[in-house]
């Protein structure tokens, strides 16, 4: 049975990431990006590439570091602590995992470009108000040796800045995954105004041409390629949300040590100590679930659904608790935009919905356990 503590290598990776992110991407950087309307920092992305983060799941033969899913989760967790903005999840985790399921020259070249930081991806799956990839209705109509894509996708994270799109569409006998450039004729992208100030888009496909070469994997068999990628993204997002919880918790504890009422630090009040202790315990248990998901994916990604859904469900609950407690323990100042806790709350809300909310993953867990 895997130990639910970080290995020495993972601890070193976390420490390295923490030093870099504290200097390059503190929460104040997110505030600056929001205020100036910036949703992507190309310089920061290249620095991540130089450190090997963009190639964390890319084979060494394609120029990646191939550190594995557990390592990707470590990086995502540290990014969550300062709410670092980057296409890490969309490109280095989800797209890289999908591309690895297909072994050919095209995917090898794409993986190499992701590892170098020269290529970004976005996942175009969502169509309704909830995550439900199995019921995607966007049409891919057969046209000679290719297809014509028609339909709309929403909540496409990193969709306005991505170079390429992974598009899930319904063909005659099932679902097919396409890998196409985002500027192809017939594609129009509209930026969504997200509460967490991140890049997301609504994308319309109007009779978009897709050749057989654009199919990632086999026709009608999208989930063979997409499912491992979704699991990788869900686990990394859960890790980010747990890092978010730790960041919000740390900010709250510091405030409890400094804020005084009746001449006494409020952190001395037993009721607040109990609430802080409870939150700390929840973060620790969720962190163990994240570690377990990463280990399981590295060992047997095909059978990792239960571990991944448990991690995402717990991370969602923990993040919501962390930001709610953070706002309440800060009192009135916690509700103001001038204070950073609001950024954590907004990101937690978006993270709770992306790639499946609590109910979605709870149902997966129940199904896996025979309920």
Coordinates of C-alpha atoms in Angstrom, one line a residue, residues 8-18 53 56 67 70-72 74-75 78:
X8 CA 11.9 13.1 -0.8
X9 CA 11.9 13.9 -4.5
X10 CA 8.3 15.3 -4.3
X11 CA 9.2 17.4 -1.3
X12 CA 12.2 18.9 -3.2
X13 CA 9.9 19.6 -6.2
X14 CA 7.4 21.3 -3.9
X15 CA 10.1 23.4 -2.2
X16 CA 11.5 24.5 -5.6
X17 CA 8.1 25.3 -6.9
X18 CA 7.2 27.3 -3.8
X53 CA 7.0 21.9 -15.7
X56 CA 6.1 17.0 -16.6
X67 CA 8.0 13.0 -13.9
X70 CA 2.0 12.5 -8.8
X71 CA 4.7 15.1 -9.6
X72 CA 2.2 17.0 -11.8
X74 CA 2.6 18.5 -6.6
X75 CA 3.2 21.3 -9.0
X78 CA 1.9 24.7 -5.1

